[in-house]
XYZ file of C-alpha atoms in Angstrom:
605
model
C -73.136 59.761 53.133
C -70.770 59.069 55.839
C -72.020 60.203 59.347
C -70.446 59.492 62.312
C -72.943 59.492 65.189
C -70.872 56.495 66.998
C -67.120 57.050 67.145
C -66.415 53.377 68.150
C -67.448 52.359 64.711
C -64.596 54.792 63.169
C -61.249 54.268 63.092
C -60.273 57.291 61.143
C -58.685 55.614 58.330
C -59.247 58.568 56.055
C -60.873 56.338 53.178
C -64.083 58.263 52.806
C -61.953 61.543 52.371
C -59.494 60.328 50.210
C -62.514 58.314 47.963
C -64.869 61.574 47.946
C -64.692 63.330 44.398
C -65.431 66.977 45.829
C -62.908 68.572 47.129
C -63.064 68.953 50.614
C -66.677 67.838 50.982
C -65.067 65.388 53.871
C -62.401 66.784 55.870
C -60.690 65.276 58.947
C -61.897 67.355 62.551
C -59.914 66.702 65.858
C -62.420 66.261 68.951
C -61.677 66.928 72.457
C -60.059 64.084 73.045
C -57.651 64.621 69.950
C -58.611 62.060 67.321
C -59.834 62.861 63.744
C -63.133 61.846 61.997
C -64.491 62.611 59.261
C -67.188 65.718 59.213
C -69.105 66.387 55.553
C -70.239 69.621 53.673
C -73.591 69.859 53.053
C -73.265 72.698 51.294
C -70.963 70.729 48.362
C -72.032 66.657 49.021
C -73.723 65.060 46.274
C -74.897 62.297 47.736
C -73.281 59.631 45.405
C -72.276 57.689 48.061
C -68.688 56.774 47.240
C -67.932 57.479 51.092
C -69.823 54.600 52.164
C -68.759 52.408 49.504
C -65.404 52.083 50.728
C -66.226 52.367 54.518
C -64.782 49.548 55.780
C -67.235 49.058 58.703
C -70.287 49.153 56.249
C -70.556 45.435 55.717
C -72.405 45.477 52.596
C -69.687 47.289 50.822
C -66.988 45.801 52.990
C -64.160 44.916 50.187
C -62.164 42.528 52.767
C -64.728 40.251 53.137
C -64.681 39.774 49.283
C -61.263 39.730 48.396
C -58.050 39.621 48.419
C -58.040 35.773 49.228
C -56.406 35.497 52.801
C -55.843 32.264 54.736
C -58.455 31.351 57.447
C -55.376 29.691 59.500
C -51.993 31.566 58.507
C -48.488 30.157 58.930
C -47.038 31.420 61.936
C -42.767 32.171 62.562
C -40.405 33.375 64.671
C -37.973 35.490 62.914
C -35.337 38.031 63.007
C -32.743 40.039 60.932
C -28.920 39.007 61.094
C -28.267 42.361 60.484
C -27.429 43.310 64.648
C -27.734 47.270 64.449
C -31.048 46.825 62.328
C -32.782 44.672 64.977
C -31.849 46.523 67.686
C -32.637 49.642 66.185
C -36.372 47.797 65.248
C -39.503 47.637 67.844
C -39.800 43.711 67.178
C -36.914 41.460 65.328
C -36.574 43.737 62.555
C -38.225 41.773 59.778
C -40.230 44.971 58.456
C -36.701 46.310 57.897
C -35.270 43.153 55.992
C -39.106 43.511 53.743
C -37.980 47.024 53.226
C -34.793 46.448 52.173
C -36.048 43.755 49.350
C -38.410 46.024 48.074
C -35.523 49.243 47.386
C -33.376 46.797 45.739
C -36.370 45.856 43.111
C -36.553 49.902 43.195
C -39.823 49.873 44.703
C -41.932 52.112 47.132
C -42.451 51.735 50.477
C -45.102 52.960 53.248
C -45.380 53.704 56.680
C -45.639 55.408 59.655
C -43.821 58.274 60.509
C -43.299 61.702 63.284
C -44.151 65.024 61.697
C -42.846 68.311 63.158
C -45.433 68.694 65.843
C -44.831 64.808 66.964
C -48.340 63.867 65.252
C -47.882 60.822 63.223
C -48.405 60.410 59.017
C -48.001 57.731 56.648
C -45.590 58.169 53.611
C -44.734 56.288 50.241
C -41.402 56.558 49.660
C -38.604 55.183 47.070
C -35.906 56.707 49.049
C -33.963 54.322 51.498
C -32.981 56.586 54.003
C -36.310 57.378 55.186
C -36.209 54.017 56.438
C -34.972 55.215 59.896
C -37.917 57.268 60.183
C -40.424 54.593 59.131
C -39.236 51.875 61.268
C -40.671 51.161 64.816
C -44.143 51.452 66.653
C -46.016 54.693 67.020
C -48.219 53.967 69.514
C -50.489 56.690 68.050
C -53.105 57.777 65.761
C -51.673 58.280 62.647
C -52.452 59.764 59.024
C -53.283 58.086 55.887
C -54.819 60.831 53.470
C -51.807 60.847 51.828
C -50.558 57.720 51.548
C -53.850 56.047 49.862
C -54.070 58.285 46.626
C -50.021 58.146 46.131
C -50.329 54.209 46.844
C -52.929 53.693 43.811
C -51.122 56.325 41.460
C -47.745 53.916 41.532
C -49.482 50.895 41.395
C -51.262 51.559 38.103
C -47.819 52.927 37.119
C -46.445 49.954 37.186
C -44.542 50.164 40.561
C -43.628 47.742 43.169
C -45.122 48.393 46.367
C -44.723 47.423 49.954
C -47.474 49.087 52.526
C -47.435 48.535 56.636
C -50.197 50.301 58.570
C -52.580 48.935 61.261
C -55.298 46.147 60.677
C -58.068 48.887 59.924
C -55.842 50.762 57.609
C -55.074 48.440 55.545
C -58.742 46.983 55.286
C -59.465 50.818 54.461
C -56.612 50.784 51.923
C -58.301 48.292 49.950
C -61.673 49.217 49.805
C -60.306 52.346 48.503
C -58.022 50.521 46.020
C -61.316 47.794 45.202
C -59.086 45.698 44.014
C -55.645 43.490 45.185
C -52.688 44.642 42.986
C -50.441 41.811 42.052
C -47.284 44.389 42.238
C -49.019 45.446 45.960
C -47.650 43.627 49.379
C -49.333 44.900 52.479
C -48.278 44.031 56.417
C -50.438 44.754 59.426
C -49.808 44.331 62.510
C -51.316 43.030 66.021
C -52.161 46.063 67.017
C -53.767 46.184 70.933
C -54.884 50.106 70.184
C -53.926 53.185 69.128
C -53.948 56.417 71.697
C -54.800 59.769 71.425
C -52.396 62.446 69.155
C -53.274 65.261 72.116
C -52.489 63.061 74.872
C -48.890 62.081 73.270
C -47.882 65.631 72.588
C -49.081 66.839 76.073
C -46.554 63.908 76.931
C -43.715 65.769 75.266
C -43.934 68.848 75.672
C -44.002 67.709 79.530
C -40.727 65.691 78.742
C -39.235 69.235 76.462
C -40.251 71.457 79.739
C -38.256 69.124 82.067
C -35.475 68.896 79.896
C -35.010 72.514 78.731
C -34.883 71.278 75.051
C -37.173 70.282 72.398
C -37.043 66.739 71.341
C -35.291 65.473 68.226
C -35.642 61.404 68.155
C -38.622 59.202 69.769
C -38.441 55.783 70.079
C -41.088 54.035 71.701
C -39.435 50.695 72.210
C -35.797 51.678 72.969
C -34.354 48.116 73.908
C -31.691 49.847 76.492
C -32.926 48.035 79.240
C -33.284 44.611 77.206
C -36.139 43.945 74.531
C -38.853 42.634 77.570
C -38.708 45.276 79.527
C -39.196 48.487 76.600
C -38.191 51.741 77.196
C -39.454 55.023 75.702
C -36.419 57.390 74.834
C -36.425 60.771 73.695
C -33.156 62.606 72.623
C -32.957 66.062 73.019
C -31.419 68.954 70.948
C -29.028 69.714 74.441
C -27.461 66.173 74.260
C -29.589 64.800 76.833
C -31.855 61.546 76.342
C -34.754 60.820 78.663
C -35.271 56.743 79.483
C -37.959 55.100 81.065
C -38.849 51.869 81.132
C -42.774 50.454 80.639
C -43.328 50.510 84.158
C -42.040 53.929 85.348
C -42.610 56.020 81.826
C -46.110 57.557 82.594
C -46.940 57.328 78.760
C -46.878 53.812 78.477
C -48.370 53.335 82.561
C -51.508 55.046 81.260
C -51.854 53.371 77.654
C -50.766 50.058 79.134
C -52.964 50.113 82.621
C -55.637 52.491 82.336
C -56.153 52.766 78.562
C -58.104 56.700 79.316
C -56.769 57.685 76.063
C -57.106 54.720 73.529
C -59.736 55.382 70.537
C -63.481 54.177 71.184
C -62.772 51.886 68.133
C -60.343 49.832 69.635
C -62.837 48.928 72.368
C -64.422 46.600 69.728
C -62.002 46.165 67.153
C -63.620 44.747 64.094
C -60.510 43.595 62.305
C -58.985 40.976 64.934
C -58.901 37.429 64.550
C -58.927 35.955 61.038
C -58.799 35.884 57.734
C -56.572 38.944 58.375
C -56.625 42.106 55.807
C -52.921 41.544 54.607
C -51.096 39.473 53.378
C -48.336 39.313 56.194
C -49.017 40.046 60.121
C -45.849 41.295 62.062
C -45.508 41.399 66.069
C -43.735 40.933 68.857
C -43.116 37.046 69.783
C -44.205 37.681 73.293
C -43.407 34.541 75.076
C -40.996 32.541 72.552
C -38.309 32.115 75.561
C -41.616 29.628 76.996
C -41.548 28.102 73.198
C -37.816 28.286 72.003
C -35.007 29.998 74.350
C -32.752 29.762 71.223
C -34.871 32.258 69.393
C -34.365 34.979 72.255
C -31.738 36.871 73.362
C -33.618 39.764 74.720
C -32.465 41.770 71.502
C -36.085 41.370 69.459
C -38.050 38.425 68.299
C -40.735 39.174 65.281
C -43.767 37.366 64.817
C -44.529 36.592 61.534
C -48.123 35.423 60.466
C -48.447 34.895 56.701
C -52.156 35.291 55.351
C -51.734 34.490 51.392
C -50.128 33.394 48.681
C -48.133 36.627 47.901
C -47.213 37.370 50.779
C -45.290 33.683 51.464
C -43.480 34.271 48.279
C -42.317 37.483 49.768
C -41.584 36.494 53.120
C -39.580 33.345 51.534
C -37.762 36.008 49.052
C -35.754 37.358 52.429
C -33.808 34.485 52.065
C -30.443 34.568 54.249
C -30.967 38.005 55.748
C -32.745 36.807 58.592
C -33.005 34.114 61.126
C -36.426 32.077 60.840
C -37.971 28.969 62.637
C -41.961 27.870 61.999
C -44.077 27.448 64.469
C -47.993 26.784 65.252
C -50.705 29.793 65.828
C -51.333 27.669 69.068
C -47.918 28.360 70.479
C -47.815 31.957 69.771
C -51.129 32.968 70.984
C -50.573 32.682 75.169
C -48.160 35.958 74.350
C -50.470 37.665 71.924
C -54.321 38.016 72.865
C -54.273 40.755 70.891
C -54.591 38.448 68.122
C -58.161 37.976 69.288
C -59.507 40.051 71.730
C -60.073 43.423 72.272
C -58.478 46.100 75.262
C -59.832 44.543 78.664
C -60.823 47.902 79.829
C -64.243 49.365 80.332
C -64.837 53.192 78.659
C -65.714 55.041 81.608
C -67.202 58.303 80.307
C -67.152 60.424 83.363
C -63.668 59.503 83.901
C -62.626 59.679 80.639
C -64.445 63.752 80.549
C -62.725 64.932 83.297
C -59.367 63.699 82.050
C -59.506 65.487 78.920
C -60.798 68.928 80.836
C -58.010 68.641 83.180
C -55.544 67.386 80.014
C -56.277 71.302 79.076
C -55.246 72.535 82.086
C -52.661 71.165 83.715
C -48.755 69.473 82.475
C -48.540 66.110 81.830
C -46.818 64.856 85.323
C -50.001 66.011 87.117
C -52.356 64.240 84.796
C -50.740 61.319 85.414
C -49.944 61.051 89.177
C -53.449 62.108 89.394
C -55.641 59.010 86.688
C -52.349 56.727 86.901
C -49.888 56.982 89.283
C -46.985 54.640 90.024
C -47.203 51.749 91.653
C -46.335 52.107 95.533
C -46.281 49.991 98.765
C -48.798 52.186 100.011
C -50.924 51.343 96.641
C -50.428 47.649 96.897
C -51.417 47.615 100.371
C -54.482 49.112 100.025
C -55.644 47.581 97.289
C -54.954 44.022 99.198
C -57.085 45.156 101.858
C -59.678 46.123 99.538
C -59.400 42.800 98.312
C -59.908 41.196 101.678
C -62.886 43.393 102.398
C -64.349 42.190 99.211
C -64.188 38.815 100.262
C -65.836 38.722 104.026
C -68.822 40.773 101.981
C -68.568 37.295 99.409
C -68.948 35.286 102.930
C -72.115 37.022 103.828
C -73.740 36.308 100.653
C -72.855 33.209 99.354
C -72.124 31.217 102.695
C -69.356 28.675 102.466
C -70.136 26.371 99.462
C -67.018 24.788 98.510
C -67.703 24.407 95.265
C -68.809 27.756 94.559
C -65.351 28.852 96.791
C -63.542 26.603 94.165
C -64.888 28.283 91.170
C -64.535 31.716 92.446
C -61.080 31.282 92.899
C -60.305 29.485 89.463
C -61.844 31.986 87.133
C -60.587 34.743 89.448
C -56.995 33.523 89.918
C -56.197 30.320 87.610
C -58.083 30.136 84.743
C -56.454 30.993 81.371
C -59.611 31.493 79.341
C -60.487 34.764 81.939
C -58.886 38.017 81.020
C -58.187 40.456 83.925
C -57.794 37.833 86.308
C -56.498 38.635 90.161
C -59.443 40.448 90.921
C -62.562 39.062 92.225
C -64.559 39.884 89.814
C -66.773 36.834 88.437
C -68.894 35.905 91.494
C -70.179 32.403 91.253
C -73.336 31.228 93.504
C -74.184 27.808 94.844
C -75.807 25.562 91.371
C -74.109 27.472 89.162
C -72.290 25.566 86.278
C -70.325 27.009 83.623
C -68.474 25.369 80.880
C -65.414 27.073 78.909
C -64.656 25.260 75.834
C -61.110 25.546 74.153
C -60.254 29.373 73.265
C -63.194 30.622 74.833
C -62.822 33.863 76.614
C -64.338 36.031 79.210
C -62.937 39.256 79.654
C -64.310 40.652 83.114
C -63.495 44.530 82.225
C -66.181 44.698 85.387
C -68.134 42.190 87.761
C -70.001 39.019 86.551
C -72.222 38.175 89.495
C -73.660 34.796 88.016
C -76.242 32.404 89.730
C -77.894 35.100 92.682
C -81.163 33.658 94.603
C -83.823 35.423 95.364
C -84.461 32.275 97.425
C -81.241 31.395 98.589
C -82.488 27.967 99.527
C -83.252 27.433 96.177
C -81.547 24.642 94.626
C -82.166 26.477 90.319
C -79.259 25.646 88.061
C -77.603 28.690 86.505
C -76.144 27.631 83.086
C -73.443 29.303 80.835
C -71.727 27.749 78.024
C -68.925 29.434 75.764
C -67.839 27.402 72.680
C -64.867 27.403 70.728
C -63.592 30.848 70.540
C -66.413 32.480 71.722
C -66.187 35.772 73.688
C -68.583 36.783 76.718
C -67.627 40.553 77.264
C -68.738 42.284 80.572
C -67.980 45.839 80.679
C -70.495 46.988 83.078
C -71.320 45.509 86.334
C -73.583 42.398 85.598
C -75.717 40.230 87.414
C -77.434 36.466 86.089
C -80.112 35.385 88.307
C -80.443 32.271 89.043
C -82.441 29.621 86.534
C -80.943 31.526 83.345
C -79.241 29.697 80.423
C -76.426 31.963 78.521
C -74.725 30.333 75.370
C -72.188 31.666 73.067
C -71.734 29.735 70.089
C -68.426 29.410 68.401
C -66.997 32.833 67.321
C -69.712 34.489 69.089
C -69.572 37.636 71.216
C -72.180 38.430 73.532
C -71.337 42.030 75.170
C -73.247 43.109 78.644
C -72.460 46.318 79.273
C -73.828 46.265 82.778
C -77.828 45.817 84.431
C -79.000 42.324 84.872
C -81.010 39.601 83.696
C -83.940 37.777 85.774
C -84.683 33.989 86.567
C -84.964 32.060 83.591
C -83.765 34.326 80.797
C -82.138 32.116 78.007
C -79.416 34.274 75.640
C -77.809 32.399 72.650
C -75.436 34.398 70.760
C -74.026 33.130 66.987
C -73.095 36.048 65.805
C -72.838 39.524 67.906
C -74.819 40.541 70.862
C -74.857 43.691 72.279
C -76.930 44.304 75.736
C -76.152 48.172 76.919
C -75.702 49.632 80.168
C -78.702 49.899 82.909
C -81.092 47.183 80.876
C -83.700 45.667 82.552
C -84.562 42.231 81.422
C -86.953 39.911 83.000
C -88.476 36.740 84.272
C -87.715 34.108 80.798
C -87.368 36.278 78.368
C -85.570 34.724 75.231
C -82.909 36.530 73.270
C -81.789 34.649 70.337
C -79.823 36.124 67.214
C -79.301 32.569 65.765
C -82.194 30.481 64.316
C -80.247 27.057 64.775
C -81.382 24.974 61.606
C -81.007 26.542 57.765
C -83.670 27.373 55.723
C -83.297 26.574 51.690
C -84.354 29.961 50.669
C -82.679 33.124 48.910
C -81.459 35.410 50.595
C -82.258 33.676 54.001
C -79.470 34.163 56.721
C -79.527 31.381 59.992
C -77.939 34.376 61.792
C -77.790 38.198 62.529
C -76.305 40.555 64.825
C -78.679 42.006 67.829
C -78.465 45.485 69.821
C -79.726 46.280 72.644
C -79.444 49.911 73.563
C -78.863 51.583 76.934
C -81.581 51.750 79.875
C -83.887 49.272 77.877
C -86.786 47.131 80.120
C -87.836 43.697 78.247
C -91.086 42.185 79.938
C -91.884 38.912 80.836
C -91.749 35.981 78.385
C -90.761 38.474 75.495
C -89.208 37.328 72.610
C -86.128 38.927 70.856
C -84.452 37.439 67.433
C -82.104 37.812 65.511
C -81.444 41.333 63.565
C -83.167 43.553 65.864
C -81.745 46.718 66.784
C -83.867 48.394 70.112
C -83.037 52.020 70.661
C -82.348 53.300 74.222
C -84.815 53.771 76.959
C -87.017 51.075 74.849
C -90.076 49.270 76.435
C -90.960 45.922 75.096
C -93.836 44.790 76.415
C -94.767 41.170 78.301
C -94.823 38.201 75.884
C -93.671 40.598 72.830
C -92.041 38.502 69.889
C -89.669 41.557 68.177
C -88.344 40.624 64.844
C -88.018 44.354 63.420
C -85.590 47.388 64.877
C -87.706 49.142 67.770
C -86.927 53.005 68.000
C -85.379 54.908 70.913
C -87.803 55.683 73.410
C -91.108 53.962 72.460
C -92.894 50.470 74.086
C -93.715 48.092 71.533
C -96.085 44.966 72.196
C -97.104 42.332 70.516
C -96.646 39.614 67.924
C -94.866 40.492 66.179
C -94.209 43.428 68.180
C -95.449 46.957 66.904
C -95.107 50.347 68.526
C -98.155 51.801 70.283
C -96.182 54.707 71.941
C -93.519 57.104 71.397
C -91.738 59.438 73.517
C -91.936 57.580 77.096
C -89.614 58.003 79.527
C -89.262 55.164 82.307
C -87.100 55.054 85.664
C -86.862 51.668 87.795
């Protein structure tokens, strides 16, 4: 049955409810933070495990990876409807408009997102064109789908034409309900960055309806008053009054946009970027076409368009004269949309994130946010520069005046395009330290890298970190590589330290997913490996598997970790351990291969 005892591997897609055959055995529960998952009756569950079957983060019944057939590299466009009022009135170009439009006049159905009465958000099926108005545009927030999947699947076997947007895990949850594409079925994601927190956003207006001395009657959350780069919210009021704000003074889109306090824990580690995608067209914004093609913006709304299949060209191609459309590569439109790829840049801090959600009880909305994200100011900026220059004299001190190291310091902190949250100085770089970046790898630096520190500082040890093509090195907690170490991401891999350190000599290759926690301990070479690097011919046998590490886990000397091993948190593994099974929380294993011969220790450093 579905349990849910780590919310960053829900999205709350509703699948498991809407697939359960007892009636309300799995119903929907708001937390503190105001997001829904799923909670089951024990009382009523039968344990037939239809919940899990359609999960869409259980891989071994995960539908997407099955079918329907998407492409691995989709065809990318630039795009936009001739129809003026319609793009304007749209978040992007208005192509999700245009696909609406084609599917009324073959008197189809079409779903999305839309505001309910208390500004939460729902998705509807609908045959009737003038709820268009109410579908179209972002909602930057959790949304609904319990409806939407049954009604979906009852017009399909009908018969009926049907058109479907939602985000990335939605649709991936719509079709492991569904088990099966529908040839009369055409589904759009999006590239979604994350979705924020239903509490937060009313909070937000009831703020705005307090200020204003009316309650709300239209949202848009990309108003294009102030041009289609610079995105306004705007909320009309019942008095006549409308309330404007661009992305950098509206304290909504400050706080989603720069702090991220209230994003869901899936979005952290979103499991549906990158490709094949789950639908058969992608739609976005075409951040940065004026740097690709100034003739395709005029500030008004530029779509991207990614198509993933077969059906969904056909479609696309069915819009016909309606709207403007120019191909491109995925090359050019990716500088605009990391999105594509890689997941928010920020790092969950939980104490933070607690006391924002107490105080979100207690106090308006204006307070919340001049408190955990205020404007920007002079006095800000200034401080934060000298912070910055205090920062580096403490650099000075440590690692002396190596140009080369000064050089790379000031690349990856400043230049380079391949590190996300750049302008910081946040990936430290000692003397002997040489790291390699191959094309689309990416390092997002959510906190400090401190790579290549002596113990000896006249030591001449190489540090050594490679990242292949497309592979992600993910540092969310405060990290430091000693010197002598050897860290390799293959391509597509994603090795995640979520803050502690590693010792001289430690050599981590990643193939597939590795996950080190927060306050690990891991020591002189120790080998972690989740990639066996030649095949074996045998059933069954996989080169690869994920590994996790929990939190406040000490690996001794020489020890051995490979692939498909799960350690719990506060874990021991003893010196010169080989682990090739899942270690539980809390006990010291030893051995090879490693066994537990305690259970219930508790260590400090």
């Amino acid at each position: 049955m579905i349990n849910i005892t780590d919310k960053a591997l829900c999205n709350g897609c509703n699948t498991c409810t809407v697939a359960c055959p007892i009636d309300e055995c799995i119903t929907m529960h708001q937390d503190q933070e105001g997001f829904l998952f799923p909670q089951v009756n024990m009382d009523t569950c039968v344990d037939c495990d239809k919940c899990e079957k359609v999960c869409p983060y259980i891989p071994e019944f995960e539908m997407r990876k099955k079918e329907p057939q998407r492409y691995d590299k989709p065809l990318v466009y630039a795009s936009y409807s001739k129809n003026h009022e319609v793009r304007v009135d749209s978040t992007s170009g208005g192509i999700f408009s245009e696909l609406a439009f084609k599917m009324f006049d073959q008197n189809g159905y079409v779903g999305g997102a839309v505001y309910n009465e208390d500004y939460s958000v729902s998705h509807i099926l609908t045959n009737d064109r003038n709820k268009l108005d109410e579908i179209r545009s972002s909602k930057y927030i959790f949304s609904l789908t319990d409806q939407l999947f049954p009604e979906v699947k009852k017009q399909l076997k009908a018969g009926e034409k049907v058109l479907v947007c939602g985000a990335p895990c939605q649709i991936s949850g719509l079709y492991t309900f569904l088990k099966k594409d529908y040839e009369n079925l055409i589904t759009c994601d999006f590239i979604c960055k994350s979705v924020n927190s239903i509490k937060v956003f009313q909070k937000y207006i009831e703020w705005l309806e307090n200020k204003y001395k009316s309650k709300a009657k239209k949202i848009k959350a990309k108003d294009k008053t102030t041009g289609w780069h610079k995105f306004s919210m705007r909320v009309d009021f019942e008095n006549g009054k409308s309330y404007v704000a661009d992305r950098y003074h509206d304290p909504f889109f400050v706080g989603y946009l720069q702090t991220e306090l209230f994003t869901m824990e899936a979005c952290y580690s979103c499991q549906f970027r990158g490709f094949p995608r789950p639908a058969d067209i992608t739609l976005a914004d075409f951040w940065g076409i004026e740097n690709v093609d100034k003739s395709m913006d005029q500030d008004l709304g530029t779509s991207l368009i990614m198509i993933n299949s077969d059906k969904g060209k056909e479609y696309y191609e069915s819009l016909g004269d309606a709207i403007v459309s120019k191909e491109f590569t995925l090359k050019e439109a990716e500088p605009g949309n990391s999105a594509i790829y890689y997941d928010t840049k920020k790092l969950i801090n939980r104490e933070e994130r607690k006391a924002f959600y107490e105080d979100l009880d207690k106090y308006p909305f204006d307070e919340i946010a001049k408190k955990y994200f205020p404007m920007p100011t002079l006095e800000n900026k200034i401080k934060k520069k000298l912070k910055m220059l205090k920062s580096v004299f403490g650099l000075i001190k440590q690692i002396g005046v190596s140009p080369i190291s000064w050089w790379q310091i000031f690349y990856y902190n400043f230049l380079s395009s391949k590190v996300g949250e750049k302008g910081q100085l946040k990936f430290i770089v000692f003397r002997n330290s040489k790291i390699q970046l191959n094309n689309k790898a990416q390092v997002l630096l959510k906190n400090k890298l401190i790579i290549g520190k002596k113990q000896v500082k006249s030591s001449n040890i190489e540090t050594r970190m490679l990242i292949e093509e497309r592979g992600k090195l993910e540092i969310n907690g405060k990290f430091y590589i000693y010197a002598g170490s050897y860290i390799r991401v293959i391509e597509n891999g994603h090795l995640v330290l979520n803050g502690g350190f590693i010792n001289e000599g430690v050599e981590i290759t990643c193939a597939t997913k590795i996950i080190i926690g927060e306050g690990c301990t891991i020591s002189r070479d120790v080998v972690i490996r989740d990639y066996d690097g030649h095949n074996i011919e045998s059933p069954g046998y996989q080169i690869a598997k994920p590994i996790t590490i929990g939190n406040h886990v000490w690996i001794g000397n020489r020890a051995m970790i490979l692939k498909g091993v799960t350690i719990g948190n506060g874990a021991i593994i003893a010196a010169g351990s080989i682990v090739t099974k899942d270690v539980p929380a809390g006990s010291i294993v030893a051995g090879i291969p490693a066994k537990v011969i305690k259970k219930d220790v508790k260590w400090k450093v």
